[in-house]
Coordinates of C-alpha atoms and ligand atoms in Angstrom, one line a residue:
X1 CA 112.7 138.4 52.0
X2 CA 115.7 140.1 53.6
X3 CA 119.4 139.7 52.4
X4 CA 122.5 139.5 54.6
X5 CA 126.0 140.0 52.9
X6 CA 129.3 139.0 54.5
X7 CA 132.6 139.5 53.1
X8 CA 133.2 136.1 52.0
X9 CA 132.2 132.6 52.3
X10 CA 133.2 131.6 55.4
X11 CA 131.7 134.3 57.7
X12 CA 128.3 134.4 55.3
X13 CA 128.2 130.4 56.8
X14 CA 129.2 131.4 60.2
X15 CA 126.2 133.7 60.1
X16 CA 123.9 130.8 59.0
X17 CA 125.3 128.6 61.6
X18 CA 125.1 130.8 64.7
X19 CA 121.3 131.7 63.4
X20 CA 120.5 128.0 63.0
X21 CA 122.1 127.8 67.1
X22 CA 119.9 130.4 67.9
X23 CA 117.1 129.4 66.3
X24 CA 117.4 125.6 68.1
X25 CA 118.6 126.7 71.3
X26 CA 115.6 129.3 71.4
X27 CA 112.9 126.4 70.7
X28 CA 114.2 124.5 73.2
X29 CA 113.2 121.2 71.9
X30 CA 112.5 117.9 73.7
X31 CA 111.8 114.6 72.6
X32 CA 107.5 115.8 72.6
X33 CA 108.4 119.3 70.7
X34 CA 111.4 118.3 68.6
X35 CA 113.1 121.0 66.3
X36 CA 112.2 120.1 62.7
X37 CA 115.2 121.5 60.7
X38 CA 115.5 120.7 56.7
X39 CA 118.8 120.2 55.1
X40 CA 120.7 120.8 51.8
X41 CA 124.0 119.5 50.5
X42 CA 126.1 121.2 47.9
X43 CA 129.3 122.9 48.4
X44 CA 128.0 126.0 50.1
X45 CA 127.0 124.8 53.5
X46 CA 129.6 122.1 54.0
X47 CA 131.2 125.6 56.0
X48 CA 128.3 125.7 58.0
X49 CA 128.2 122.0 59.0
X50 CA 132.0 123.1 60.1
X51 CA 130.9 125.1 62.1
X52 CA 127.4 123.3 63.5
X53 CA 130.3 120.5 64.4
X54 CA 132.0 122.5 66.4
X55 CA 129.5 124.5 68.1
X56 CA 127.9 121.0 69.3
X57 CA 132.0 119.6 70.4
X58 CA 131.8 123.4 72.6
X59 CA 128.3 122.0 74.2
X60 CA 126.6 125.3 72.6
X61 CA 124.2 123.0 70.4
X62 CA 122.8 119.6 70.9
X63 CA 120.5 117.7 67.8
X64 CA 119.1 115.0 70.0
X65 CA 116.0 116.4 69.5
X66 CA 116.3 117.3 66.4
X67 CA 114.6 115.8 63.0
X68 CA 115.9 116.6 60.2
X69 CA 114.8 116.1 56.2
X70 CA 117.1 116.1 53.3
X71 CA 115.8 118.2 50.4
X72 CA 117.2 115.6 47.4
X73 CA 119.3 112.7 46.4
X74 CA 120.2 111.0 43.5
X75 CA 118.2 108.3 42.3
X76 CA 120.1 105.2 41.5
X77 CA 123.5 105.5 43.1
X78 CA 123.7 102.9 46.0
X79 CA 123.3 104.9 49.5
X80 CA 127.2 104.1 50.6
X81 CA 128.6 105.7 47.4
X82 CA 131.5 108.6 48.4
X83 CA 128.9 111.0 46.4
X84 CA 125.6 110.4 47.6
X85 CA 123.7 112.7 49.3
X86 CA 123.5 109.8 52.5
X87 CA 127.2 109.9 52.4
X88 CA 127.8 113.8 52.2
X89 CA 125.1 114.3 55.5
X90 CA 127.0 111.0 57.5
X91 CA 130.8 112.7 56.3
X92 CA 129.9 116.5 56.9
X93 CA 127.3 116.4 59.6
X94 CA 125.6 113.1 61.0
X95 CA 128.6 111.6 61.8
X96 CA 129.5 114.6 64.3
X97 CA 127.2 115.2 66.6
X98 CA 124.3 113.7 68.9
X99 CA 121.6 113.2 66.3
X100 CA 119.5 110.2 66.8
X101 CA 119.9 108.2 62.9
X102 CA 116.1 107.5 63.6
X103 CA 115.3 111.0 63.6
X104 CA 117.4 111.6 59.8
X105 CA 115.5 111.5 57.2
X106 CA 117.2 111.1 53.4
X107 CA 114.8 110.3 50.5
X108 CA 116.0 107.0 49.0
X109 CA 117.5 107.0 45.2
X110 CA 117.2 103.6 45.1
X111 CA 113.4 102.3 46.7
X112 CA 111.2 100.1 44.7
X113 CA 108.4 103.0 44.1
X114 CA 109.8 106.0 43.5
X115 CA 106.8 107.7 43.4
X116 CA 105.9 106.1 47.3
X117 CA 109.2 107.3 48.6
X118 CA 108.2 110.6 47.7
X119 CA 104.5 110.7 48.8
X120 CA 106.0 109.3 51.9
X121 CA 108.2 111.7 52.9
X122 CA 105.6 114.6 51.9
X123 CA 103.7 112.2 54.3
X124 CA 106.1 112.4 56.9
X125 CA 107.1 116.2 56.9
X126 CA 103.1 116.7 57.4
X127 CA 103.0 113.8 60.3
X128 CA 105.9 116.4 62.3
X129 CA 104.0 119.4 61.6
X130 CA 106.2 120.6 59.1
X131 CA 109.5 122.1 58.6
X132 CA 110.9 125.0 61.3
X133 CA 113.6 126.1 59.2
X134 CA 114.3 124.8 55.6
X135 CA 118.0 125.4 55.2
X136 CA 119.1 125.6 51.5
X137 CA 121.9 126.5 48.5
X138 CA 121.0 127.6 45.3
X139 CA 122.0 126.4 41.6
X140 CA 123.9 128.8 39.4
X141 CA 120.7 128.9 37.4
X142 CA 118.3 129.5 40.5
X143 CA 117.2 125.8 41.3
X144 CA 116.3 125.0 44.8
X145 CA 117.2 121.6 46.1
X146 CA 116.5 120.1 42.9
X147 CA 113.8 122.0 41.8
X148 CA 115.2 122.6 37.7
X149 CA 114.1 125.8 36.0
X150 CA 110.5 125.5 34.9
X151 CA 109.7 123.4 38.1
X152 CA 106.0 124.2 39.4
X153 CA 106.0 126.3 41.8
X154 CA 103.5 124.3 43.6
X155 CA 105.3 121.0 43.6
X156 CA 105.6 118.8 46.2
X157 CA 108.3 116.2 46.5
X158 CA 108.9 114.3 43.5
X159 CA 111.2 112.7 40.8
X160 CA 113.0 115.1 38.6
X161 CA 115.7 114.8 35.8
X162 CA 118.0 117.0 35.8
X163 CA 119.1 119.8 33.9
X164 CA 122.2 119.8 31.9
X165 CA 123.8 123.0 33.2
X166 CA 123.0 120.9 36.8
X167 CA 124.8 118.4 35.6
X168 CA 127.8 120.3 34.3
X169 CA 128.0 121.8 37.4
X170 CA 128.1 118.7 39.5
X171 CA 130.3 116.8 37.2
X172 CA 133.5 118.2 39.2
X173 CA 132.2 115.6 42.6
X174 CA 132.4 113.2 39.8
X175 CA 135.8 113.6 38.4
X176 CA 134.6 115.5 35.6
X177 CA 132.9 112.7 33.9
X178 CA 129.4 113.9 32.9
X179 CA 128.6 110.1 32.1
X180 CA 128.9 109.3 35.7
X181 CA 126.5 112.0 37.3
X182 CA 123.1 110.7 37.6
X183 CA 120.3 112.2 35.6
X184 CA 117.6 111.8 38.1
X185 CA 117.3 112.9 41.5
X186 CA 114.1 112.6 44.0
X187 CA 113.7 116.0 45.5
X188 CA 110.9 117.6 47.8
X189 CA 109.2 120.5 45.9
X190 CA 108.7 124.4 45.6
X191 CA 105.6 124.0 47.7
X192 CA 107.0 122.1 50.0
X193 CA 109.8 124.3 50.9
X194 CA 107.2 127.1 50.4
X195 CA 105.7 125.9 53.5
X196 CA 108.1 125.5 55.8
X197 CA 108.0 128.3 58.3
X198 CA 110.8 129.7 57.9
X199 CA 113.8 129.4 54.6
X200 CA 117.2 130.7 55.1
X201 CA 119.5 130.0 52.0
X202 CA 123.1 130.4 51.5
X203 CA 124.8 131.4 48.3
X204 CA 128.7 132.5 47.7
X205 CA 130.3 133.2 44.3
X206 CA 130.2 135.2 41.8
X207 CA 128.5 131.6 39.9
X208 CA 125.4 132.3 42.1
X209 CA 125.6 135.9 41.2
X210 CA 123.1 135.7 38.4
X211 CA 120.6 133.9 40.0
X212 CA 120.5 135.5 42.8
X213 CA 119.6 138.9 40.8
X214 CA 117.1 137.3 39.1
X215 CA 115.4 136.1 42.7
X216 CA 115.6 139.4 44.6
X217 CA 115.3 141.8 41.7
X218 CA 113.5 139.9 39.3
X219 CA 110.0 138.7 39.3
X220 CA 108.5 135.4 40.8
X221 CA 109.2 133.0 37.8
X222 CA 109.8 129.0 37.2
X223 CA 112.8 129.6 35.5
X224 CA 114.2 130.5 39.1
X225 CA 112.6 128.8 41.7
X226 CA 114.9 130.0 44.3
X227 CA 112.7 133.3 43.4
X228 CA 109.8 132.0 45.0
X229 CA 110.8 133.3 48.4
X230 CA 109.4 136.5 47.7
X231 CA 106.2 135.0 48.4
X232 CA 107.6 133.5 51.6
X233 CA 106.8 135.4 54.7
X234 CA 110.1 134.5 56.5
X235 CA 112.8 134.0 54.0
X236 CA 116.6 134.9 54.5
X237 CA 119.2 134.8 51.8
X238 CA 122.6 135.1 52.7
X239 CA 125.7 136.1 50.2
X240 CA 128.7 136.9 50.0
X241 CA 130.5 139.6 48.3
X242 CA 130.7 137.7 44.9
X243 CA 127.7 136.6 44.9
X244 CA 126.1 140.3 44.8
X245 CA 127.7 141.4 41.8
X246 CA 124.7 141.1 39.2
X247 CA 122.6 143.5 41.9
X248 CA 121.8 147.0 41.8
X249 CA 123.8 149.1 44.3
X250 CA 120.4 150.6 45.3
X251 CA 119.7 147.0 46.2
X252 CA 122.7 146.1 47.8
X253 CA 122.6 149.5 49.8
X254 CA 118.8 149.3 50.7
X255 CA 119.7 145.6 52.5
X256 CA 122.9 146.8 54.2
X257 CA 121.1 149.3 55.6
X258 CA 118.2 147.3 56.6
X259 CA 120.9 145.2 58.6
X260 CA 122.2 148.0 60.1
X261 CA 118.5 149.5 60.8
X262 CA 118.3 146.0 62.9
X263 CA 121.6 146.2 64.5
X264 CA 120.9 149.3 66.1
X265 CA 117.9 148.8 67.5
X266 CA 118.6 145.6 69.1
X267 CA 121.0 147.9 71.3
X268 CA 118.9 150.0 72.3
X269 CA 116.7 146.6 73.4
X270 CA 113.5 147.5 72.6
X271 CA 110.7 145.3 72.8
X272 CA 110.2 142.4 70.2
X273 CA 107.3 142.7 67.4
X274 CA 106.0 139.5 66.8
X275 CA 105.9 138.8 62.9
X276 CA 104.3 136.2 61.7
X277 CA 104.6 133.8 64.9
X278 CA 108.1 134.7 64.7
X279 CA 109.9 137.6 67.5
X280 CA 111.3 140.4 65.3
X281 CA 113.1 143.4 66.3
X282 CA 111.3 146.5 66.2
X283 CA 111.7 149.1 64.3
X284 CA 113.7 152.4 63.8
X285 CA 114.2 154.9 60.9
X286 CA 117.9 154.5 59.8
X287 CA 119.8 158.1 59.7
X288 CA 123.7 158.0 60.3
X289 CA 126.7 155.8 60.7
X290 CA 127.3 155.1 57.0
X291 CA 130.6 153.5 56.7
X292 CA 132.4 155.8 54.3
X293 CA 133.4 153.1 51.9
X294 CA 130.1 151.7 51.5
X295 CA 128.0 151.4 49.0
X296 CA 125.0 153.4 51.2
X297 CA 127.0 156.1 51.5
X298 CA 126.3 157.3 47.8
X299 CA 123.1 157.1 48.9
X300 CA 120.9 160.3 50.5
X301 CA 118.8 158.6 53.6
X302 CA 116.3 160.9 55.1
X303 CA 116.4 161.6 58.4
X304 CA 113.0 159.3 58.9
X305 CA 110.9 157.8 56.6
X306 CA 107.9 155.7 57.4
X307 CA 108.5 151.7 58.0
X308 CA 106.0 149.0 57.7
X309 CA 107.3 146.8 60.7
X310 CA 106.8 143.8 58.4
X311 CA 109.4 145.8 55.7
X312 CA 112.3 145.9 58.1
X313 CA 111.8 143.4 60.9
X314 CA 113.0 140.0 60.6
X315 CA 110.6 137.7 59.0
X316 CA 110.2 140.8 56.4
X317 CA 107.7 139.9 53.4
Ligands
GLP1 N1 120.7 119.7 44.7 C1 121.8 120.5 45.1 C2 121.2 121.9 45.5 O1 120.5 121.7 46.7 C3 122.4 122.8 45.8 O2 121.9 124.0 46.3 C4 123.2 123.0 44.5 C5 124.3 124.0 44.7 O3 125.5 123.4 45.1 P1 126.8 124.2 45.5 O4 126.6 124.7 46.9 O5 127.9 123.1 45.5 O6 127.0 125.2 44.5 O7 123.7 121.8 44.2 C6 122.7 120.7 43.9 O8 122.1 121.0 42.8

């Protein structure tokens, strides 16, 4: 897993968004080898749609060959209602750029058989190959999409009820009113983010704070799925600031510098190590330019130390 931290919300989503560009442009998809990107809604990447939308009005990104899967809706509230997860997609995404509709996919709250819907859309993930990149947020308790703590950790997608702190949480998109936020959602599971080949996540606040020290520092545990990505072998989180503030400053200063190991070497352009089908940058022992006010700088760093390329490159375990 490897952890980037911004300053703030808004560039820790601009980071996610030019990485998503990248990604996409890189593939180079066509209607044959479309891009298979999943999706998540939430608060946290609505900045990152911003900016997706207007990377794609700049010509830098086009989605017409691009699938995409939703990780979760609601089950019950009718497709067009202003907080579905249909609605959010059309509102903060769909609607504004050149994605075919018939290449969106959005579990449905609301079909006859539940239960199909989901084996369906498991159905259809595998039928595409799989996920490229699973994009995601995190609950303030560690839930992915809506995988609720003590979720298996090999679920696939399925119906879930949702937990009450879930609930609390999402009561502000419906005035407040915990009566009106539906108790059950359809969501894809652990597993099948688990096996997307690559998961970046995005988490801002100091409410994420505690779960995301229980998924980097803690161990892999059901009560926090999002800490399943440590068995991932190409998972990014990204934070910011507030969201950090529960970690160690060893572990905040062992990342930065990871970052920084990564920066540097792709100026001196060396050659790319491939990790895990994926081009990472090689790798270099990290021995100076410590920004006095960081956190690192407390820290000794010898002058080398040996690096698994898999510890440091991108893709890292
Ligand atoms: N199902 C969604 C999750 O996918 C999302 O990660 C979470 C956090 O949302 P926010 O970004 O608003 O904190 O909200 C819901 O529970």
């Amino acid at each position: 897993m490897r952890l980037i931290i911004r300053e703030d919300a808004d560039t820790a989503a601009e980071y996610i968004a030019e990485y998503i560009i990248e990604r996409i442009n890189t593939f180079a998809p066509t209607t044959e080898r479309p891009f298979i990107l999943g999706l998540p809604t939430g608060s946290s990447p609505v900045p990152i749609y911003r900016s997706l939308v207007t990377a794609y009005q700049m010509g830098r990104i086009s989605f017409r060959h691009v699938i995409t899967f939703n990780m979760d809706e609601y089950v019950g509230l009718p497709r067009d209602h202003p907080e579905s997860y249909y609605t959010f997609m059309h509102t903060n995404l769909f609607n504004h750029v050149d994605i075919d509709p018939d290449n969106i996919n959005i579990l449905n709250g609301n079909a006859p058989d539940l239960q199909e819907e989901c084996t369906m859309y498991e159905a259809k993930i595998q039928k595409y190959g799989g996920i490229h990149l699973f994009l995601g947020g995190v609950g303030s308790d560690g839930h992915i999409a809506f995988n609720e703590p003590g979720s298996s950790l090999s679920s696939r997608t399925r119906l879930k009820s949702l937990a009450y702190e879930t609930m609390l949480a999402n009561a502000r998109f419906f005035n407040g009113d915990m009566g009106l936020v539906p108790r059950m959602a359809l969501t894809v599971g652990v597993q099948t983010i688990m096996n997307a080949k690559e998961v970046v996540i995005i988490a801002t606040g100091a409410s994420k704070a505690l779960a995301i020290q229980s998924a980097i520092e803690g161990g892999v545990n059901h009560m926090c799925t999002l800490s399943c990505l440590q068995l991932h072998p190409c998972s990014l989180v990204v934070v910011d600031q507030d969201a950090t503030m529960e970690l160690k400053v060893k572990t905040v200063a062992y990342f930065r510098g990871v970052e920084r190991t990564i920066q540097k070497s792709a100026k001196t352009r060396r050659p790319l190590v491939q990790t895990n089908g994926i081009h990472a940058e090689p790798v270099e022992a990290e021995t100076d330019e410590l920004s006095p006010d960081s956190m690192s700088s407390r820290i000794q760093i010898p002058q080398s130390f040996p690096v698994r390329s898999a510890t440091i490159s991108y893709g890292s375990t």
